[in-house]
Every structure is written in C-alpha cells, then in structure tokens.
Coordinates of C-alpha atoms in Angstrom, one line a residue:
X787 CA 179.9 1.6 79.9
X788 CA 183.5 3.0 80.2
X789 CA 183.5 3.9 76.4
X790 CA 180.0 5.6 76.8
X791 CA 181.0 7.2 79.7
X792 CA 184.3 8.5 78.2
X793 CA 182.5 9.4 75.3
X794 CA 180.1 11.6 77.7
X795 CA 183.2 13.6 79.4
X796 CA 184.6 14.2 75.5
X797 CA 181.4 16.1 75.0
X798 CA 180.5 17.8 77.3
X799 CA 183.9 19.6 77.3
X800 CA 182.8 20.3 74.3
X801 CA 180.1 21.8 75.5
X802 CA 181.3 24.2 77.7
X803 CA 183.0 26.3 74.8
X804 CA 185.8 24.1 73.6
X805 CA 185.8 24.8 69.8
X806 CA 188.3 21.9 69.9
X807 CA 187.5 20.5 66.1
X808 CA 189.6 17.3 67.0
X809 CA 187.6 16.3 70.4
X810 CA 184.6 17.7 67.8
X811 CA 185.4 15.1 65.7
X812 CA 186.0 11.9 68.3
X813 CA 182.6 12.7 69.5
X814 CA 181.0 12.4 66.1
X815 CA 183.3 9.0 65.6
X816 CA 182.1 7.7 69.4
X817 CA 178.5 8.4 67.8
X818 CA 179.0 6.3 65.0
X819 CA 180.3 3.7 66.9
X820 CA 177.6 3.5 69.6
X821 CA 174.7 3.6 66.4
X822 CA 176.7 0.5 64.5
X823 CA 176.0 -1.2 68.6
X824 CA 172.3 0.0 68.6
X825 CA 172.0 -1.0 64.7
X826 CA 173.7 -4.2 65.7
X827 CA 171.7 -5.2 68.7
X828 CA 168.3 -4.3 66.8
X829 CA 168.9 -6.3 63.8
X830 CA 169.3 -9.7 66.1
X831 CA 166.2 -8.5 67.7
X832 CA 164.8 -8.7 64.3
X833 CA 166.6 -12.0 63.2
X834 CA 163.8 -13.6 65.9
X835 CA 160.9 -16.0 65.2
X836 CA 158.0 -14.1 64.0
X837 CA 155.1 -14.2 66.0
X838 CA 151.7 -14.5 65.2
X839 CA 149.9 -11.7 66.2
X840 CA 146.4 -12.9 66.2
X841 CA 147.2 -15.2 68.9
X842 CA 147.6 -12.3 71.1
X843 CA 144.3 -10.6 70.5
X844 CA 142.7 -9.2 72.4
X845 CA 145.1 -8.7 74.8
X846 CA 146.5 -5.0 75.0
X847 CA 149.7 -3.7 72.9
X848 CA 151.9 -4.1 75.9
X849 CA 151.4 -7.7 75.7
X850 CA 151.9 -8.0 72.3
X851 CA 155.8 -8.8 72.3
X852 CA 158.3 -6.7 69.8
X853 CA 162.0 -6.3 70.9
X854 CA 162.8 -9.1 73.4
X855 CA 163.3 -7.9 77.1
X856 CA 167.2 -8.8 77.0
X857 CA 167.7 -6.9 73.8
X858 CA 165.8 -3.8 75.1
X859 CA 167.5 -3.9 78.2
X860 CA 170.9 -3.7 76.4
X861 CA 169.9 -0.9 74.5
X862 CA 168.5 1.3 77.0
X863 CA 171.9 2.8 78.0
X864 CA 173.4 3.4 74.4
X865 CA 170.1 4.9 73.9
X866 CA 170.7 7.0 77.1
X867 CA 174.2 8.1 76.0
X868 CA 173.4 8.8 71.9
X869 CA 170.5 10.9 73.2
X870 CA 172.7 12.7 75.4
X871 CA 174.7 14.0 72.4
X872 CA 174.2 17.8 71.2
X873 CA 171.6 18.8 68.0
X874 CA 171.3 21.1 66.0
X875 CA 168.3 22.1 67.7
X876 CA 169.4 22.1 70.9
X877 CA 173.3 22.8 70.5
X878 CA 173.3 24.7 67.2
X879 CA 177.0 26.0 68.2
X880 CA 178.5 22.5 68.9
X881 CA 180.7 21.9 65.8
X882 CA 179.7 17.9 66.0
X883 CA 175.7 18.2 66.3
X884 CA 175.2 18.5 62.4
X885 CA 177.4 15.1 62.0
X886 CA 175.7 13.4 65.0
X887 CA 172.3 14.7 63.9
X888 CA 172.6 12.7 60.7
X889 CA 174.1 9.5 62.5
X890 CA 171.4 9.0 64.8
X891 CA 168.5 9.9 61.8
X892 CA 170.2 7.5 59.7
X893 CA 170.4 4.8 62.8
X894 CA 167.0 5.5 63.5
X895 CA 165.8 5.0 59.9
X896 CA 167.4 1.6 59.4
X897 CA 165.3 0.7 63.0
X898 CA 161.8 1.8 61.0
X899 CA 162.9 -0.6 58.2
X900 CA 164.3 -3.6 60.2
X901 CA 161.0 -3.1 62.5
X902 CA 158.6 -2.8 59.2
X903 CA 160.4 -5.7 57.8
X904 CA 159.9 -8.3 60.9
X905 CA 156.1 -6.9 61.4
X906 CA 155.9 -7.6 57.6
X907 CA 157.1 -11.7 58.6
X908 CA 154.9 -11.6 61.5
X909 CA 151.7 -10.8 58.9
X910 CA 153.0 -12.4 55.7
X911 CA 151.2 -16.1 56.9
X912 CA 147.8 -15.0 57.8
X913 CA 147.9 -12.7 54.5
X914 CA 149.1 -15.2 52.4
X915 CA 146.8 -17.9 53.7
X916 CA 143.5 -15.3 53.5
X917 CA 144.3 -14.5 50.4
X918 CA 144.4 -18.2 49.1
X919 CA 140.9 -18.5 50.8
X920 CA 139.0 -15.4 49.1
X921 CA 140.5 -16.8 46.0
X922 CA 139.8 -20.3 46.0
X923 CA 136.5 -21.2 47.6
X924 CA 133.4 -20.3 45.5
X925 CA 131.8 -18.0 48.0
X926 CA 135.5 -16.3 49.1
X927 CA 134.8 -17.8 52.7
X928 CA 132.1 -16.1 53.0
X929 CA 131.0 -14.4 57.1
X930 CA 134.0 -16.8 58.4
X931 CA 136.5 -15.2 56.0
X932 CA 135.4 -11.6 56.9
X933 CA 136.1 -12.9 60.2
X934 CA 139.5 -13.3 59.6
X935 CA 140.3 -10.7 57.6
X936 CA 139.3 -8.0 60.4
X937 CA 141.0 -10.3 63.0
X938 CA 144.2 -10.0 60.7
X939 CA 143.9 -6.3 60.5
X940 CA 142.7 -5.9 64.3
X941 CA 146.1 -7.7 64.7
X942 CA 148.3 -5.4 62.6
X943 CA 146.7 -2.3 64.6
X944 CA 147.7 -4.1 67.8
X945 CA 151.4 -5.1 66.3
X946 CA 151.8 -1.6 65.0
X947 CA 150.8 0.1 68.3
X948 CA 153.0 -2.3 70.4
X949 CA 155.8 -1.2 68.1
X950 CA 155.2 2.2 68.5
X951 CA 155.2 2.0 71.7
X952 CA 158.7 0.2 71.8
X953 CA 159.9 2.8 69.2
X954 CA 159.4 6.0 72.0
X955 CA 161.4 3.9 74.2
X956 CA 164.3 3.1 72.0
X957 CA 164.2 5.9 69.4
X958 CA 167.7 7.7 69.0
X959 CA 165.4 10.9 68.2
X960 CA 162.5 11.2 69.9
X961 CA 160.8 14.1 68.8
X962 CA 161.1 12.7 65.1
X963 CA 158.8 9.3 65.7
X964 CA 155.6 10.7 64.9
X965 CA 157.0 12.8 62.1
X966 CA 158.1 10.0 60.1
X967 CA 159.8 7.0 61.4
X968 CA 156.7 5.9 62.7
X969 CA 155.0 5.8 59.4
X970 CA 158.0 4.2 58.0
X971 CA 157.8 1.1 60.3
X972 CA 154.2 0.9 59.5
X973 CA 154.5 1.5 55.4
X974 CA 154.9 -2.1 54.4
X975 CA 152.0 -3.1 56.7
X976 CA 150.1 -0.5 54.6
X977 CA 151.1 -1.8 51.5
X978 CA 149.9 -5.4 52.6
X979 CA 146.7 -3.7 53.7
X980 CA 145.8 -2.1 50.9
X981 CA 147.1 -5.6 48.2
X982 CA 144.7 -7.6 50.7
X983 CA 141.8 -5.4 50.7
X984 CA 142.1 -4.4 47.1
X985 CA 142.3 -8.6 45.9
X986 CA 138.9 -9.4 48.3
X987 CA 137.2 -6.3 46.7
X988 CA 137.9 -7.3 43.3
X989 CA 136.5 -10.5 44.2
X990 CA 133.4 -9.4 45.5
X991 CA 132.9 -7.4 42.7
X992 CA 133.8 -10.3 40.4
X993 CA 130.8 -12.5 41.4
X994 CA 128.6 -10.3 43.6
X995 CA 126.2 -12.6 44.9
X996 CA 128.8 -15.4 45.3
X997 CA 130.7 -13.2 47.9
X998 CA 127.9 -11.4 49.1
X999 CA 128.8 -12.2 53.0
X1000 CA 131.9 -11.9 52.6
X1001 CA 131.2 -7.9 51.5
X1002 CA 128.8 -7.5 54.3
X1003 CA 130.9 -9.5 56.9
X1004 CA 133.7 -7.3 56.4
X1005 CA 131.5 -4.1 56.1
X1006 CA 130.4 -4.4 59.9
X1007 CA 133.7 -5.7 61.1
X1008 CA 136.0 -3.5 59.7
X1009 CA 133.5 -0.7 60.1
X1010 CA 134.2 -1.6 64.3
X1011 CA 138.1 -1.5 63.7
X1012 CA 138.0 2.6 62.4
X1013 CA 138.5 4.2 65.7
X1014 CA 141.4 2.1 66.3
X1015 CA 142.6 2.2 62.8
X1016 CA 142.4 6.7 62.9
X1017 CA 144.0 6.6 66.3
X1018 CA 147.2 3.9 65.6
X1019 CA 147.5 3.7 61.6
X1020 CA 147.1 7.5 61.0
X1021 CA 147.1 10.3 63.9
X1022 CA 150.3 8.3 65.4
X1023 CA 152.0 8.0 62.3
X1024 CA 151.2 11.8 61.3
X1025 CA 149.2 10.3 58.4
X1026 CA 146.0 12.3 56.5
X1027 CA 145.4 8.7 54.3
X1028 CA 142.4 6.8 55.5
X1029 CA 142.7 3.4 53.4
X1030 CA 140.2 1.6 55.8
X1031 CA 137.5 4.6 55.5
X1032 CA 137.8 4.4 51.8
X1033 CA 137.7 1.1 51.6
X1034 CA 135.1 0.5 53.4
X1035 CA 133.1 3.4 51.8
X1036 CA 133.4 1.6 48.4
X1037 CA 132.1 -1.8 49.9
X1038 CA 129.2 -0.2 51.1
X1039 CA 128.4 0.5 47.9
X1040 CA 128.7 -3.2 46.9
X1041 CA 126.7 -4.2 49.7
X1042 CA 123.6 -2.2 49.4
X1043 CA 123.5 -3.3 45.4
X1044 CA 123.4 -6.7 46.7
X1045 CA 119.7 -6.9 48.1
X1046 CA 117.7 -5.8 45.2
X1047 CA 120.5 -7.9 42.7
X1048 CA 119.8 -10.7 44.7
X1049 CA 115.9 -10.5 44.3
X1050 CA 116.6 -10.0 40.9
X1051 CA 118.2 -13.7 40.7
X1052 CA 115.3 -15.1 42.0
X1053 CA 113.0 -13.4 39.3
X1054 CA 115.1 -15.0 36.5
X1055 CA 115.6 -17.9 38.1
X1056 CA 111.3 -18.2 37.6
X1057 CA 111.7 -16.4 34.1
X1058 CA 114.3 -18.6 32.3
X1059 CA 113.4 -21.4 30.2
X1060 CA 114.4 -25.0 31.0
X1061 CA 114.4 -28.2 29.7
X1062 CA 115.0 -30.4 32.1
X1063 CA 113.8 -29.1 35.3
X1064 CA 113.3 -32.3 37.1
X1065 CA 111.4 -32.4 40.5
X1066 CA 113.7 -32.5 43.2
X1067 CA 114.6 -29.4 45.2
X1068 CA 116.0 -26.2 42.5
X1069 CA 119.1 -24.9 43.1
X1070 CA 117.4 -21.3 43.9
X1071 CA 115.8 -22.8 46.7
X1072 CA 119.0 -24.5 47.7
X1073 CA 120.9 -20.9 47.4
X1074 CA 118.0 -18.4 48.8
X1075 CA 118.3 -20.6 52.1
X1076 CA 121.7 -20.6 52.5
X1077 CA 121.7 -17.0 51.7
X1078 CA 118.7 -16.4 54.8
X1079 CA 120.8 -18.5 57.1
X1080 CA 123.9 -16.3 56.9
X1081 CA 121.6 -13.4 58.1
X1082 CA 121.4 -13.9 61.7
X1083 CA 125.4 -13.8 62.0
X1084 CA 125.4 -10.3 60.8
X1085 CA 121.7 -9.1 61.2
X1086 CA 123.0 -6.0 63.1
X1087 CA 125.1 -5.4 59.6
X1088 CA 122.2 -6.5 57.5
X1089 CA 120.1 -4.1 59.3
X1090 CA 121.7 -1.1 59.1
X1091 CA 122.3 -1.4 55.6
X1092 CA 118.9 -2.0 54.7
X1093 CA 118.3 1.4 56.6
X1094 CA 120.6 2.7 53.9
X1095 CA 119.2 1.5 51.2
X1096 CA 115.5 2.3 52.6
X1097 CA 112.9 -0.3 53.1
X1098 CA 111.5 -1.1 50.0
X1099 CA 114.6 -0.3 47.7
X1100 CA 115.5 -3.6 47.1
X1101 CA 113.0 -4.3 45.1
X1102 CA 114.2 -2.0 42.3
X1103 CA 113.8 1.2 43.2
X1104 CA 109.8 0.2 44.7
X1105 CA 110.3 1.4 47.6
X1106 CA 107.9 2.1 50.7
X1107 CA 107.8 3.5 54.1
X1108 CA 108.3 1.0 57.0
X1109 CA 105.1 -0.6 58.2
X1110 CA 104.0 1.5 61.1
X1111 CA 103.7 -0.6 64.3
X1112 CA 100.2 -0.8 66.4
X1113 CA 99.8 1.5 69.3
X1114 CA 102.3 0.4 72.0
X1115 CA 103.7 -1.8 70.1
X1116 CA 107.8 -1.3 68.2
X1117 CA 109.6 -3.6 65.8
X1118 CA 113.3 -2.6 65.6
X1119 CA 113.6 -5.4 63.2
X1120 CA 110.7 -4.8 60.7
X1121 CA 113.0 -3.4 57.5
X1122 CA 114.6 -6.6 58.1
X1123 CA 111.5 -8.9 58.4
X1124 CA 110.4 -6.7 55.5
X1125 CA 113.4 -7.9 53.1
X1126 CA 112.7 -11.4 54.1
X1127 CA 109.6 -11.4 53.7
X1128 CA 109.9 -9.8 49.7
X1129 CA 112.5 -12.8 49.2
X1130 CA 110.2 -15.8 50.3
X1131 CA 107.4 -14.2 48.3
X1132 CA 109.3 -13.7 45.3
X1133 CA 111.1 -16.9 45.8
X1134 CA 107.4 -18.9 45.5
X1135 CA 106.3 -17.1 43.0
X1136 CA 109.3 -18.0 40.6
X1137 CA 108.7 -21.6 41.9
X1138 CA 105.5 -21.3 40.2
X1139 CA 106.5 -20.2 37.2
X1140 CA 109.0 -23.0 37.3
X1141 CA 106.7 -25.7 38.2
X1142 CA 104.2 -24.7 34.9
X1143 CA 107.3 -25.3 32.6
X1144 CA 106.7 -29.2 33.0
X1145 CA 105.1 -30.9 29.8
X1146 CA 103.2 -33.3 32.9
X1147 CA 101.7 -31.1 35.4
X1148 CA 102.3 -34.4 37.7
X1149 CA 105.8 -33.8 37.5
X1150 CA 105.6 -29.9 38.1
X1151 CA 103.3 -30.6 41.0
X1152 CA 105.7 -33.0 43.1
X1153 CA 108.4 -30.1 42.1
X1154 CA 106.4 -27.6 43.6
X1155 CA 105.5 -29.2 46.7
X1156 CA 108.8 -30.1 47.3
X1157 CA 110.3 -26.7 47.3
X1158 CA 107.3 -25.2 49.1
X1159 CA 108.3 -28.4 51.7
X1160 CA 112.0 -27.4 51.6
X1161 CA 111.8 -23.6 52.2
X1162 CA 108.7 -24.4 55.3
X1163 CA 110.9 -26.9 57.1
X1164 CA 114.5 -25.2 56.4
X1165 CA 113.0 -21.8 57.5
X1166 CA 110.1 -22.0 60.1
X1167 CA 109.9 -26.1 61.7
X1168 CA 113.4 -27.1 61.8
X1169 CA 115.9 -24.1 60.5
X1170 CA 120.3 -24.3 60.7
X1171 CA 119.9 -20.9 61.5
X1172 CA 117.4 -18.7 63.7
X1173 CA 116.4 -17.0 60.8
X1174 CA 112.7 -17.8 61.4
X1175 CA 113.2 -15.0 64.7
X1176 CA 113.4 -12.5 61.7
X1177 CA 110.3 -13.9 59.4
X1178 CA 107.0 -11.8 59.9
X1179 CA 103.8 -13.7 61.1
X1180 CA 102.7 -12.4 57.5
X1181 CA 105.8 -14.1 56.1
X1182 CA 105.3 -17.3 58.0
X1183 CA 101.5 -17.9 56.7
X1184 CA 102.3 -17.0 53.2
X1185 CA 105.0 -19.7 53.6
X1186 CA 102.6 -22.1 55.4
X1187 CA 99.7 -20.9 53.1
X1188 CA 101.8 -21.6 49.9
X1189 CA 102.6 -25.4 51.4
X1190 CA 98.7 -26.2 51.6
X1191 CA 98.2 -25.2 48.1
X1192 CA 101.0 -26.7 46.6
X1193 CA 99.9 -30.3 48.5
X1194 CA 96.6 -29.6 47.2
X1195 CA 97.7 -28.9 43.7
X1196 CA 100.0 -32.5 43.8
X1197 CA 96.7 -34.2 45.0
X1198 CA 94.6 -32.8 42.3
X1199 CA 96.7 -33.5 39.2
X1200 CA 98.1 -36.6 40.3
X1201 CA 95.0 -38.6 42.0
X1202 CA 92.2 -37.0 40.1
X1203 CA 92.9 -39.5 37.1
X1204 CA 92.1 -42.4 40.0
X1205 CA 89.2 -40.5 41.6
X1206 CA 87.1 -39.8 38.3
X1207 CA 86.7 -43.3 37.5
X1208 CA 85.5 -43.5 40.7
X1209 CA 82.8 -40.8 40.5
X1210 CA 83.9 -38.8 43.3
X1211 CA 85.3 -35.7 42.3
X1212 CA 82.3 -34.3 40.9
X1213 CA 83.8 -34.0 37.6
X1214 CA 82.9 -37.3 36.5
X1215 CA 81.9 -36.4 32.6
X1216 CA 81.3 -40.4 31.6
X1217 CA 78.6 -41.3 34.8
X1218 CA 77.3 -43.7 32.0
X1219 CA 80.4 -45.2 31.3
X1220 CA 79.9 -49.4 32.4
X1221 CA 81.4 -50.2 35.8
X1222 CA 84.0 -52.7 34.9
X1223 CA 85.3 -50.1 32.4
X1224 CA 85.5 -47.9 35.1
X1225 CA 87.3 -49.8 37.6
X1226 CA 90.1 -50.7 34.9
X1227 CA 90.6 -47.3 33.7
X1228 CA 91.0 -46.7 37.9
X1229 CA 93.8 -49.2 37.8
X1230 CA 95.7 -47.8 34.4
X1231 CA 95.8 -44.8 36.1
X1232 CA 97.1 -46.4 39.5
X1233 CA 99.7 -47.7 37.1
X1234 CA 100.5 -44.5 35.3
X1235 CA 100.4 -42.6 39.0
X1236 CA 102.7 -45.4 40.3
X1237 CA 105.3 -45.3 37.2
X1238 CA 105.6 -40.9 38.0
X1239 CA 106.7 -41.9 41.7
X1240 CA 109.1 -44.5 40.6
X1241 CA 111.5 -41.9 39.1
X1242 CA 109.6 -38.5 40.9
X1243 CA 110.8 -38.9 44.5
X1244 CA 107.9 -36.9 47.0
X1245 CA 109.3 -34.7 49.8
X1246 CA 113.0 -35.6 49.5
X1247 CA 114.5 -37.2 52.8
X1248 CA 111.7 -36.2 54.5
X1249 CA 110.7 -39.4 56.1
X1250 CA 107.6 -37.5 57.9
X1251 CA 106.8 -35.9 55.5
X1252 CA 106.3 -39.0 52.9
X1253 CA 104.6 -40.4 55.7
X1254 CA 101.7 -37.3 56.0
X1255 CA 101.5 -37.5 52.6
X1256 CA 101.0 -41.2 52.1
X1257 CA 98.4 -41.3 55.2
X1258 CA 96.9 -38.0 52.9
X1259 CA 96.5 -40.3 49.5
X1260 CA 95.1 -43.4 51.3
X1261 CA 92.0 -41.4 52.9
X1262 CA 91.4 -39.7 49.3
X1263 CA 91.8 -42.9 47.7
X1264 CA 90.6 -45.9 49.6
X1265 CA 87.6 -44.9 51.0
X1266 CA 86.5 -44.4 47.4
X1267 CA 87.4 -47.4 46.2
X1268 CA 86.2 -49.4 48.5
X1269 CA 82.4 -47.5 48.3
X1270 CA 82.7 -47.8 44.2
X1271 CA 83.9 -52.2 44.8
X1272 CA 81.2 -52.1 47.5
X1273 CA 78.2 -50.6 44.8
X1274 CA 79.3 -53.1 42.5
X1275 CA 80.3 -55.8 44.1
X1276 CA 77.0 -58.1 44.1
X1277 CA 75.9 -56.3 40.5
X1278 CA 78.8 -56.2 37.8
X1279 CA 81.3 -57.5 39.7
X1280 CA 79.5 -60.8 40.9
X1281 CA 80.8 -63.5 38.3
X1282 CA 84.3 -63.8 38.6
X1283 CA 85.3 -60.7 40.1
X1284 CA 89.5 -61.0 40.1
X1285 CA 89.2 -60.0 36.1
X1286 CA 88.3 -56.8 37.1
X1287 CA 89.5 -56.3 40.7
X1288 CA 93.2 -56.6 39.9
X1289 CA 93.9 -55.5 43.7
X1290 CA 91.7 -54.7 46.4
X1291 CA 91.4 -51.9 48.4
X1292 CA 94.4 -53.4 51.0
X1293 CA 96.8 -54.3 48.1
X1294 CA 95.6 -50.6 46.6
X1295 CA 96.8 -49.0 49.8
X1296 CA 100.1 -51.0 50.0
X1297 CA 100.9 -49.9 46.9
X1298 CA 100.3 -46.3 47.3
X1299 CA 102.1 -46.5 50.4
X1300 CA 105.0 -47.4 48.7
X1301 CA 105.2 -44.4 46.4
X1302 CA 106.4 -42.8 49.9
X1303 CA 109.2 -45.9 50.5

C-alpha cells in the first residue's frame, strides 16, 4: 500500500499544474508496475480448476464463481489506485494520461483474454462430450441431447454474465467494458457456440428423420434461452450478431419439413417391394411408435410448430382448416390429435399394402394382425408414453376398428381351409364330397395350418393376447368338429373309426392351443 500510496501523492502533484516531465514519467512507470501486479494476480486466478457451470444452474450469476474471493480482494486496491490515474478524457493536459491510457487498455485486454480462455476450459468438457453424442448415436441423442445442449448454452449465458459482472468490478477502465472487452471475454464462447450448433445442424440435416427430436427438442429449448441470450450475449457485449436467433430460425425450417417427410416414410414404407417380409412386427411400426412416444416430452413444441406449418400441411401441401369444436366445447390440442391421427391412418394403410405382398395370404394375415396388435397395445391399452392423451376418439376406433378386421382377416384365411370340410362356412362348393374324405382333408389342413404357426409366431410376446386368440380359434373350430364327428359318427364313421378320426375334438383343441405356446 505504501508504493500505491506514494504513487498517488506523485500524481496528483502532477495534477495540480506540475509540467514536471520526470515525476510525468515515474507515474507512467508506477502504472506499469501496478498493471504487471493486477496482470499477475489475474492470471493465477485463471491458473484455477475449471468449474463446471452446469452444476450451478439455475442458481443466479452471483453464485456462479469466477475470480476467487482472495484474489478479488487483493485486487480491489490496485484497481482503486490504477483507476485513480488521469486519462486522456478526463486529464487531457496531464503529460502521463496518453501513456497510462494505453497501460491500463492493454492490462485490461490481456484480462478479456485470460477470462475468455478459462470460461473456454470451464465449457470445453460438456462441448466436447455433446458433441461426441450428436455424432455418434444413431438418433444424435435425440429430446435428451437437446436437453443438454440448451443446459450447456443456459450455462455459458450464466458464466458469461457472472464474468461480466466480475469484469465491472475489477476492470482498469470502466467505461470501456461494454464497448469491447466484454465481447472480447465472451468471443471464444461464441466461437464454441456457433462450431456446436453448426456440427448438430449439419447432423440433422444429414439424416432428417433420424434426428428429428433432436431438431425439435432444441427448437423449443433454445427458443426459451433468447431473452437471456439478447440481454447477456449481445446488448452487454455491445453486439448487433444474433447467432441463437439465426440459428434457430434455420431449424425451424428443418422442423416443420419434418412432419409431412415423415408421413412420407410411412407411404413408401407400404409402396416398396419386398421379398422377404416375414410376419413379425415391421420396422415402420417399430419407428412410427417410438417417434409418437417422443411427442408428449415436447408436445408444447410439437404444437406450435404444427400451428406453423397449418393443420393439414403435412400431408403434402393437403391441407385443411382445424376441425371446428361443438358448441361449448374447445380442443387446444386438436392440430396435434389431427397429425396423429393422419400418422396412425397412413401407418395401417401401408401395413396393408405390406401384408398383400405375401405369396400365402396366411403369412400376410398373422403380419397384419400383429402390427395392428402392436400399434393398439403400444399406443391406447398399455403405452411408454401418454401419447394416447393426444389420440382423437376418431383415432382410437380406427385403431381399435383396424384390430377387429385384421383378427378377422387371420381367421378367415387361416381356418377357413379347416371349416369348409366341415360345411360351416357356407362356402362349402363339394357338399357331396363323401364324409371320410372330408374329415381327412380337415386334418391335412390342420396340418398345413399347424406347420404356418410353427415358424409364424401370432401376437409376439403377447402372452394375452395368444391366449384371446387361441380361446377365439377353439370356439370357431371345435364346436364344428365335434357337430360334423357327431353327424357321422354312428353312419360313416361306425366301423373302425381311428382311420379316419386321427384326433378328436380334445386332442384337436390341444393342438390348436399350442399354435399360441
């Protein structure tokens, strides 16, 4: 303190009129000296830990720690004293101010850059470790990832502010923080900023669909972080760049083009040509789920973007006027229940068009009914997500309606060929056909029906399911059987009837049963 003091007597004889160029001079060197101690002191601020700023969220920039107390508290005075010293501006006579003018700017330029550097450190881990994310997994992270990315720049707002608020307390030129140190200390968080965003929004655009939440995810979130982002990143910093705006602008873009490109996957998917199909559950079905259950985490998002794109839009360019509610009566989520309801109906229809690309119409059948099982239970009796809050009662019968005829459509095509015989389907063309060929052609189909479910699993791990179904099949099957063995029994069947009754109605039943195992 008795340098700073001396160094305050030396000037402000200067001050009083002294055109003493030697004092001039010592004044200038005291100034240099006391901005090496500030420099000094600062950089071991800076040679801390980094922190991670996320872990102080949401707690307000105060709390958010920059300089350490002790270091601060050591650089109050010298701050105190090189403030003290005459300007240009407001000592324009002083025969030192130009040299000490230049001292303290250059001091107070290498703060901005030691500051921006050790913010920088503090950011460089959750940068590096979204980045890796967005790049790496299939869907870029998808809602979580969009997550982190607007609680990674929500945290370099915070860190920025906090230092700016540190920076007014320890700047060496006061009025020249919101000019441009400011926006010095914050130009390498900028630049990570603008990398990060620029790398996720490549990726979206990359593969669209497969970072679709991602897009909307950050669309809303960052959307929320503007205000903060104008007030901190730009009006503080004396900045007319809006990188978030922009950004954001451009995703919305990528957003709304998602809907209607998404529908249109589900229309190919019914459109394209396979060979081998199978009968277990499609991917589309797999994906349009997932997709439906990532809804209700940003429906607000989803929403309002519909809104943009106008209800009915997605369905290329078809669009329509939202469906006007009853008297009394308001739905503030029908563009939503809308969209969902366009994906679920396109959805079955391409499920259709799938299940008529099987050479057995058995097989396409048990593929139908297993997709029209999947989507019923995944989305309206036992959904991951409460996307069924969002599906229209007209959504919700077509879904219910489309399961009936799909379990009506397996019945037909794969237990006709056992009912015929029989004579009770009504389409029996061979009435006149003897009995006892009858009954055997019954049981070569039983054995062709039997070999499809040995390889064509029904309903998946659905153990109830299998179970409906199999208590379905017995009371189409059995009952008939037993009326046709009944008929016969004392007529055609009379001498030796275990040649033609390889298994009776109980064995029959058993064996259906276990098609469902």
């Amino acid at each position: 303190m008795t340098y700073i003091d001396a160094l305050q007597r030396l000037n402000a004889t200067l001050a009083f009129g002294s055109q003493n160029y030697e004092s001039a001079q010592l004044v200038d060197t005291g100034a240099k000296k006391l901005t090496q101690l500030y420099t000094k002191t600062v950089a071991e601020a800076c040679a801390a830990t980094p922190i991670d700023p996320t872990s102080y969220l949401p707690s307000p920039p105060n709390q958010v720690p920059t300089i350490p107390s002790q270091s601060v508290k050591s650089l109050q005075p010298v701050v105190t004293a090189l403030r003290s010293l005459p300007l240009p501006a407001t000592h324009p006579s002083h025969p030192a101010a130009t040299e000490i003018f230049e001292t303290l700017q250059e001091a107070q330029n290498g703060y901005a850059e030691m500051r921006g550097a050790w913010a920088k450190r503090c950011l460089e881990p959750g940068y590096r470790a979204i980045l890796g994310r967005v790049e790496t997994e299939s869907d870029g992270g998808g809602a979580t990832a969009a997550k982190d990315i607007a609680q990674w720049v929500e945290a370099l707002i915070a860190l920025s502010e906090a230092e700016q608020e540190t920076l007014q307390r320890l700047a060496l030129l006061p009025t020249l923080v919101d000019q441009t140190t400011f926006a010095s200390l914050v130009s390498p968080l900028l630049g990570m900023t603008t990398s990060m965003l620029s790398t996720v929004q490549s990726s979206i655009k990359k593969s669209l669909l497969a970072h679709v939440w991602l897009g909307i995810g950050l669309f809303g979130a960052l959307g929320s972080l503007q205000p903060a982002w104008d007030d901190v990143m730009r009006s503080r910093a004396g900045r007319d760049e809006n990188e978030l705006a922009d950004w954001n602008h451009t995703l919305r873009g990528v957003c709304l083009r998602s809907f209607p490109e998404f529908l249109l996957e589900i229309k190919q998917a019914g459109a394209s040509i396979r060979r081998e199909l199978g009968t277990g559950v499609a991917d589309i079905s797999k994906q349009t789920v997932s997709y439906l259950n990532q809804i209700p985490d940003v429906q607000a998002t989803v929403e309002q973007l519909l809104r943009m794109l106008g209800d009915g839009n997605w369905k290329m360019g078809a669009g329509g006027m939202l469906t006007k509610p009853s008297e009394g009566e308001t739905n503030e989520h029908a563009v939503l229940e809308h969209f969902i309801g366009d994906v679920v109906t396109t959805l079955t229809e391409s499920l259709q068009s799938m299940s008529k690309t099987q050479r057995m119409p058995g097989l396409g059948s048990i593929f139908l009914l297993n997709n029209v099982s999947y989507l019923r239970t995944k989305l309206l009796l036992e959904p991951d997500a409460p996307i069924d809050e969002f599906m229209s009662a007209a959504a919700q019968s077509h879904l219910n309606s489309q399961y009936r005829t799909a379990k009506a459509s397996y019945f037909e095509a794969n237990f006709t060929s056992l009912l015929q015989p029989l004579g009770d389907t009504g389409k029996d063309k061979s009435s006149k056909t003897n009995p006892k060929e009858k009954i055997a052609t019954f049981y070569d189909a039983l054995e062709a029906v039997a070999e499809r479910h040995r390889f064509a699993r029904v309903l998946g791990d659905d153990q109830n399911g299998r179970e409906g179904i199999a208590d379905d099949v017995v009371r189409l099957v059995i009952p008939a059987l037993q009326r046709f063995i009944q008929k016969y029994k004392d007529k055609e069947f009379s001498k030796n009837p275990q040649k033609y009754i390889k298994a009776t109605p109980e064995e029959v039943e058993k064996q259906i049963r276990n098609f469902y195992r």
